mmCIF file of C-alpha atoms in Angstrom:
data_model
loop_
_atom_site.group_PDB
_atom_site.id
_atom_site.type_symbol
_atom_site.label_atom_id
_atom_site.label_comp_id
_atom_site.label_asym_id
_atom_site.label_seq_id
_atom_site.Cartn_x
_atom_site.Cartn_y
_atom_site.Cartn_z
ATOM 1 C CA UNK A 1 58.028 236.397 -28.134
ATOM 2 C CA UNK A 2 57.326 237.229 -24.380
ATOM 3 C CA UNK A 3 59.001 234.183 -21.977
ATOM 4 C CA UNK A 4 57.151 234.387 -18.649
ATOM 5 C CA UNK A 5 58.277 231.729 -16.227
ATOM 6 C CA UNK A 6 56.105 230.526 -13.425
ATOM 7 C CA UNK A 7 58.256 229.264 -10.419
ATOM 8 C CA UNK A 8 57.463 228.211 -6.679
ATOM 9 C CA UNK A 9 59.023 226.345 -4.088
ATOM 10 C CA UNK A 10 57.896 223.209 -3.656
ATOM 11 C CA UNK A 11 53.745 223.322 -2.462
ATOM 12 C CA UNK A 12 53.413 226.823 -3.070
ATOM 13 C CA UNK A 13 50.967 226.086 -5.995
ATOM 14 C CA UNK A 14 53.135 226.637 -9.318
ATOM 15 C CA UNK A 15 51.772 223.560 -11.200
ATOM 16 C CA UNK A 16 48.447 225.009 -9.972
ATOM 17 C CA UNK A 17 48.769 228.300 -11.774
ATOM 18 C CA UNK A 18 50.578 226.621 -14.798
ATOM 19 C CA UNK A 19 47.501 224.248 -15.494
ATOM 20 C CA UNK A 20 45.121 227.655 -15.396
ATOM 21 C CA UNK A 21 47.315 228.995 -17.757
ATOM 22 C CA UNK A 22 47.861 225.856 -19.870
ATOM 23 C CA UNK A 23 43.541 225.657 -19.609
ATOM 24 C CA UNK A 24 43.316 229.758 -20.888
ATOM 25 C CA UNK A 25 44.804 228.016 -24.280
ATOM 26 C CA UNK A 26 48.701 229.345 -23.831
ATOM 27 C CA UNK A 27 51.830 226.971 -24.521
ATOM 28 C CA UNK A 28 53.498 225.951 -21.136
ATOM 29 C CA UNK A 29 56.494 224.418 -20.700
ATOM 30 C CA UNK A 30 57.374 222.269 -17.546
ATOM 31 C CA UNK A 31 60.883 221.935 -16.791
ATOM 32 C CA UNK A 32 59.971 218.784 -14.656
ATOM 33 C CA UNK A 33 58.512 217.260 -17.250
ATOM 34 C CA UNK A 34 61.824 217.664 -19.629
ATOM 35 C CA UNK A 35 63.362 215.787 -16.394
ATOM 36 C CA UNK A 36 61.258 212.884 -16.098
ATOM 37 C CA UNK A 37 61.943 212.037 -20.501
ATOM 38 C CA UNK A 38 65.527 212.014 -19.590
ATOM 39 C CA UNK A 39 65.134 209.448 -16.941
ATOM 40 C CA UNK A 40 63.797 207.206 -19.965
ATOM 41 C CA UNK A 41 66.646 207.263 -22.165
ATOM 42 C CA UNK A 42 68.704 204.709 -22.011
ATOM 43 C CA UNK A 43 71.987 206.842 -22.269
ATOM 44 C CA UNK A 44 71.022 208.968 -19.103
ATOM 45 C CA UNK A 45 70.021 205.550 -17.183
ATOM 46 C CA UNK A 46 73.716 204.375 -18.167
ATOM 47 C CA UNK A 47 75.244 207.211 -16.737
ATOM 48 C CA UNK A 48 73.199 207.289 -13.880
ATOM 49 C CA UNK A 49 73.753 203.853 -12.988
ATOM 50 C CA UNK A 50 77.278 204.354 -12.969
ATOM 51 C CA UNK A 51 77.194 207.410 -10.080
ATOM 52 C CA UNK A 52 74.020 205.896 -8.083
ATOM 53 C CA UNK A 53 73.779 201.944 -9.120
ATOM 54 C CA UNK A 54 71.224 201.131 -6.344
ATOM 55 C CA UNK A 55 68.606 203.748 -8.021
ATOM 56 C CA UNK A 56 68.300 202.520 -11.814
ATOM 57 C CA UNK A 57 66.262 198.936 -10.686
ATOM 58 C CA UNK A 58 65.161 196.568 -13.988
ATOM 59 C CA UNK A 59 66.087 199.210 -16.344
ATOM 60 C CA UNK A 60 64.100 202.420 -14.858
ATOM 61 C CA UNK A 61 64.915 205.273 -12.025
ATOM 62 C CA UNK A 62 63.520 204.385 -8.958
ATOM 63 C CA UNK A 63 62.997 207.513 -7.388
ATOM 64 C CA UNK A 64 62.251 207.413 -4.016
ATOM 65 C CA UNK A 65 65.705 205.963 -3.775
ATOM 66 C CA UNK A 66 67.567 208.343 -6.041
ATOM 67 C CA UNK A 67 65.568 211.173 -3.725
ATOM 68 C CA UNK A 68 66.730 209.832 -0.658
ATOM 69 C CA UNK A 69 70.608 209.452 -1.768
ATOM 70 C CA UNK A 70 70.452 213.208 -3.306
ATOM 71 C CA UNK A 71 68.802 215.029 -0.684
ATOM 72 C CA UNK A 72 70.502 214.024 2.132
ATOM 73 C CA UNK A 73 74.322 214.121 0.585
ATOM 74 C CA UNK A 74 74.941 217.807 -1.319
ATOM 75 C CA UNK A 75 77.841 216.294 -2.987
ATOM 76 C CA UNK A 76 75.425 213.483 -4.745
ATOM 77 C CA UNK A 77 73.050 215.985 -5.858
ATOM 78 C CA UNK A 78 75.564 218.153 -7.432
ATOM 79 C CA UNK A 79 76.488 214.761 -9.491
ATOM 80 C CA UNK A 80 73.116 214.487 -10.329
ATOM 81 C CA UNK A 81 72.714 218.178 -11.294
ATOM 82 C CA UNK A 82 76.091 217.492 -13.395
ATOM 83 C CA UNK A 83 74.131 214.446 -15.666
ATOM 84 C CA UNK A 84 70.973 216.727 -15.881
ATOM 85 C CA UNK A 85 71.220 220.180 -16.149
ATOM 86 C CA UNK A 86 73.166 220.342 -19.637
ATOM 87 C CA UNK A 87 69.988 218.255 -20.982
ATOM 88 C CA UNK A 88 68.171 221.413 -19.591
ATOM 89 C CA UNK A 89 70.150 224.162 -20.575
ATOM 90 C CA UNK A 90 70.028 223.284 -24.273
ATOM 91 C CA UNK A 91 66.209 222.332 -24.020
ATOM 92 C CA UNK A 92 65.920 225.911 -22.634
ATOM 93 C CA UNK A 93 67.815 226.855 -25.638
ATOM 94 C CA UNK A 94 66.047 225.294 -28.172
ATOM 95 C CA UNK A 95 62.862 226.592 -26.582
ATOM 96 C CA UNK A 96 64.051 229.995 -27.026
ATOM 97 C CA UNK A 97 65.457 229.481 -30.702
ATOM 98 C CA UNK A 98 62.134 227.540 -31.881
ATOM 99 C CA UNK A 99 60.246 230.983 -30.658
ATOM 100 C CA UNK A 100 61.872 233.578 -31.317
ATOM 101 C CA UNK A 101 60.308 235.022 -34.089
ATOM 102 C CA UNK A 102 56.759 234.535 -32.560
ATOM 103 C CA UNK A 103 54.859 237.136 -31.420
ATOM 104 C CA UNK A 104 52.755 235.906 -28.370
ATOM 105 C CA UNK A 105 53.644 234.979 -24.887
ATOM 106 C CA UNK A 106 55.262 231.639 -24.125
ATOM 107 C CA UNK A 107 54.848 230.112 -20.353
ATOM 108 C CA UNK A 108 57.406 228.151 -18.610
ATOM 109 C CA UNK A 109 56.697 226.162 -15.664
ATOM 110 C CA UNK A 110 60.275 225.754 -13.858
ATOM 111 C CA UNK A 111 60.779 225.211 -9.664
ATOM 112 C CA UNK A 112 64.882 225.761 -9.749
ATOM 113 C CA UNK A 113 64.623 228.819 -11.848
ATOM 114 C CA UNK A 114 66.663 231.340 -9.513
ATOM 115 C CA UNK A 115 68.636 228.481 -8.322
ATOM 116 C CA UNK A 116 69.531 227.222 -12.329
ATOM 117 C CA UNK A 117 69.809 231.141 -13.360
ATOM 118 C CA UNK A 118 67.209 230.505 -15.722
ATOM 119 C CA UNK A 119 65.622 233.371 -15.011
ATOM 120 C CA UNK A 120 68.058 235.461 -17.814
ATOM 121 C CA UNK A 121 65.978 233.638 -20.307
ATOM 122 C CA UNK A 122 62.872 235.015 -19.003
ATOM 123 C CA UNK A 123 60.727 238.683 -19.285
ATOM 124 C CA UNK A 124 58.430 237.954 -16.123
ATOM 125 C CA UNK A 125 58.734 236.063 -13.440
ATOM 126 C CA UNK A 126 55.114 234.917 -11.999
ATOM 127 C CA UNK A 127 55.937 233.610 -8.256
ATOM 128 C CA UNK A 128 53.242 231.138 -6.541
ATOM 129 C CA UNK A 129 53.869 231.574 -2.691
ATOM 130 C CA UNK A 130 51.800 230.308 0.172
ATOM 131 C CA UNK A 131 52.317 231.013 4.153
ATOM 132 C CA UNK A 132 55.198 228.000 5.324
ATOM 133 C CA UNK A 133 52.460 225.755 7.018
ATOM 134 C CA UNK A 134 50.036 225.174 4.282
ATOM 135 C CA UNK A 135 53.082 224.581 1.796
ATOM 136 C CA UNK A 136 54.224 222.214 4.141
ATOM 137 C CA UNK A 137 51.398 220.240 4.794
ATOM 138 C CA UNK A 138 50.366 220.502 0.966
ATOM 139 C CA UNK A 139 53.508 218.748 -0.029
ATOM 140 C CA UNK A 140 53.446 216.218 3.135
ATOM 141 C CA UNK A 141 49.746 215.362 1.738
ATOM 142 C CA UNK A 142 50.365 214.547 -2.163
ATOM 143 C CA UNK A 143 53.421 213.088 -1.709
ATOM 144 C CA UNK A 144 52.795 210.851 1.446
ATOM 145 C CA UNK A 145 56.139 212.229 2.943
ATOM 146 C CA UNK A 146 57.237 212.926 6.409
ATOM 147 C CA UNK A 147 58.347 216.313 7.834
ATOM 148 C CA UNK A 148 61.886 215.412 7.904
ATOM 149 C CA UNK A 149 61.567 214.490 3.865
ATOM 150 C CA UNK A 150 59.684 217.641 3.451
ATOM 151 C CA UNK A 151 62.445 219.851 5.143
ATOM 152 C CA UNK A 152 64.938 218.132 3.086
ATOM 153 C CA UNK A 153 63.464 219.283 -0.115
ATOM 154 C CA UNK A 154 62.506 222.345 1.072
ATOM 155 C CA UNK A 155 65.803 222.830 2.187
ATOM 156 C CA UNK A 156 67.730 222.931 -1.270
ATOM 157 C CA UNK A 157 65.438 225.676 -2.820
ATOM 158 C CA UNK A 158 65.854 228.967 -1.985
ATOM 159 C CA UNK A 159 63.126 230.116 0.504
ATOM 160 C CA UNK A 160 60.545 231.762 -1.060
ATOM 161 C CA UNK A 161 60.967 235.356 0.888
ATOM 162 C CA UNK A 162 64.148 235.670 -1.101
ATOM 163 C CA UNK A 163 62.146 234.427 -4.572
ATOM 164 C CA UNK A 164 59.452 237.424 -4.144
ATOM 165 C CA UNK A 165 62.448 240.201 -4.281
ATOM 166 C CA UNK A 166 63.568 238.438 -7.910
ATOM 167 C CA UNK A 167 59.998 237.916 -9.340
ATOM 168 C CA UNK A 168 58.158 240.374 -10.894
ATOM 169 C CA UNK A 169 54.574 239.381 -10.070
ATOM 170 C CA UNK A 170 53.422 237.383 -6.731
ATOM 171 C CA UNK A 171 50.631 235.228 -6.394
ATOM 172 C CA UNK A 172 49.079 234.230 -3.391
ATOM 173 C CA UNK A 173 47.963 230.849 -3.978
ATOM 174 C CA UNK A 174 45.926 230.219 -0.744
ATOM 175 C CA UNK A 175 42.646 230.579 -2.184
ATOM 176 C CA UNK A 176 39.900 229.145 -4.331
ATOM 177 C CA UNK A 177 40.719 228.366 -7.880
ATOM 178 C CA UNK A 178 38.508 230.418 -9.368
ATOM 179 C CA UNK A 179 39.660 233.555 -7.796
ATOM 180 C CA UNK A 180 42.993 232.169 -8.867
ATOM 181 C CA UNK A 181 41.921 231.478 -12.038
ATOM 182 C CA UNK A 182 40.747 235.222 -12.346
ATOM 183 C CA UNK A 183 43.798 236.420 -11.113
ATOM 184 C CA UNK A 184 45.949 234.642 -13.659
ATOM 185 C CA UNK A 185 43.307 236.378 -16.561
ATOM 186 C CA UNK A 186 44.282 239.674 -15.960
ATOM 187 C CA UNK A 187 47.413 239.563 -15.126
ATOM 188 C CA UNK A 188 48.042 237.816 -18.917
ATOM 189 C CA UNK A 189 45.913 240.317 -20.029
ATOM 190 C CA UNK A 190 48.400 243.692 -18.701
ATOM 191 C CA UNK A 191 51.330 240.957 -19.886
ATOM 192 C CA UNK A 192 49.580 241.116 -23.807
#
């Protein structure tokens, strides 16, 4: 089994490439996704409720609250981090166990990867980058969020000029999907 992880900063278009890749037939798996389960089981919510009452409202993680309390408070998103990441690590795990003995290439689709060091687990590292502005105004877009919000998410990744000297392959993701699409086809193809 070949574990090629597709990372990004926030905007630069790594869901984008993960869907062409999920669409080419290949297994992907999205880190994000593993987060949002854990934010419906009730033993998380308990212990989240306990470090950030104000966020778990009815039962469920309001996020826009949580978001605001983590990002602008380091110590608060550690304490988050603290309740998450072991979740993550032995998902990672398990990933890696359950495919061992397979022999094709298995995608994952992960934003922290350098910051998380989950990177070890992985034989490429696909990068999605974009020029500052467009990521910026991407992300301000979908998620109806000011600059200030945008900056303070930005601002706990690790820039992406930094990313590109860890990753193995770069993708620029400024352009139409079909040339991305392309892109992504042969460069699975020298992966295989």
């Amino acid at each position: 089994m070949k574990i090629v992880a597709i990372t990004g900063s926030i905007g630069c278009g790594k869901t984008t490439l993960a869907n062409i890749v999920r669409k080419l037939g290949f297994a992907v798996y999205d880190i994000d996704a593993w987060v949002r389960k854990i934010y419906y089981k009730k033993s998380f919510l308990d212990k989240l409720s306990s470090f950030f009452p104000e966020s778990v409202v009815n039962g469920s993680v309001n996020k826009k609250i949580l978001r605001n309390q983590v990002f602008t408070d380091k110590h608060k998103l550690q304490m988050l981090e603290k309740l998450i990441y072991p979740f993550l690590n032995k998902s990672m795990r398990q990933l890696i166990i359950k495919n061992a003995r397979r022999p094709y290439i298995v995608f994952v689709d992960a934003a922290l990867l350098f910051e998380k060091g989950w990177n070890k687990y992985c034989d490429v590292v696909i990068l999605a980058d974009v020029d500052y502005e467009i990521q910026k105004k991407r992300v301000m877009k979908r998620d109806h969020i000011s600059v200030e919000d945008f900056e303070k998410i930005n601002n706990i990744q690790l820039k992406n000029e930094y990313k590109k000297m860890l990753s193995d392959i770069v993708v620029n993701t400024d352009k139409p999907l079909n040339r991305l699409k392309v892109e992504m086809i042969k460069i699975i193809e020298r992966l295989m």
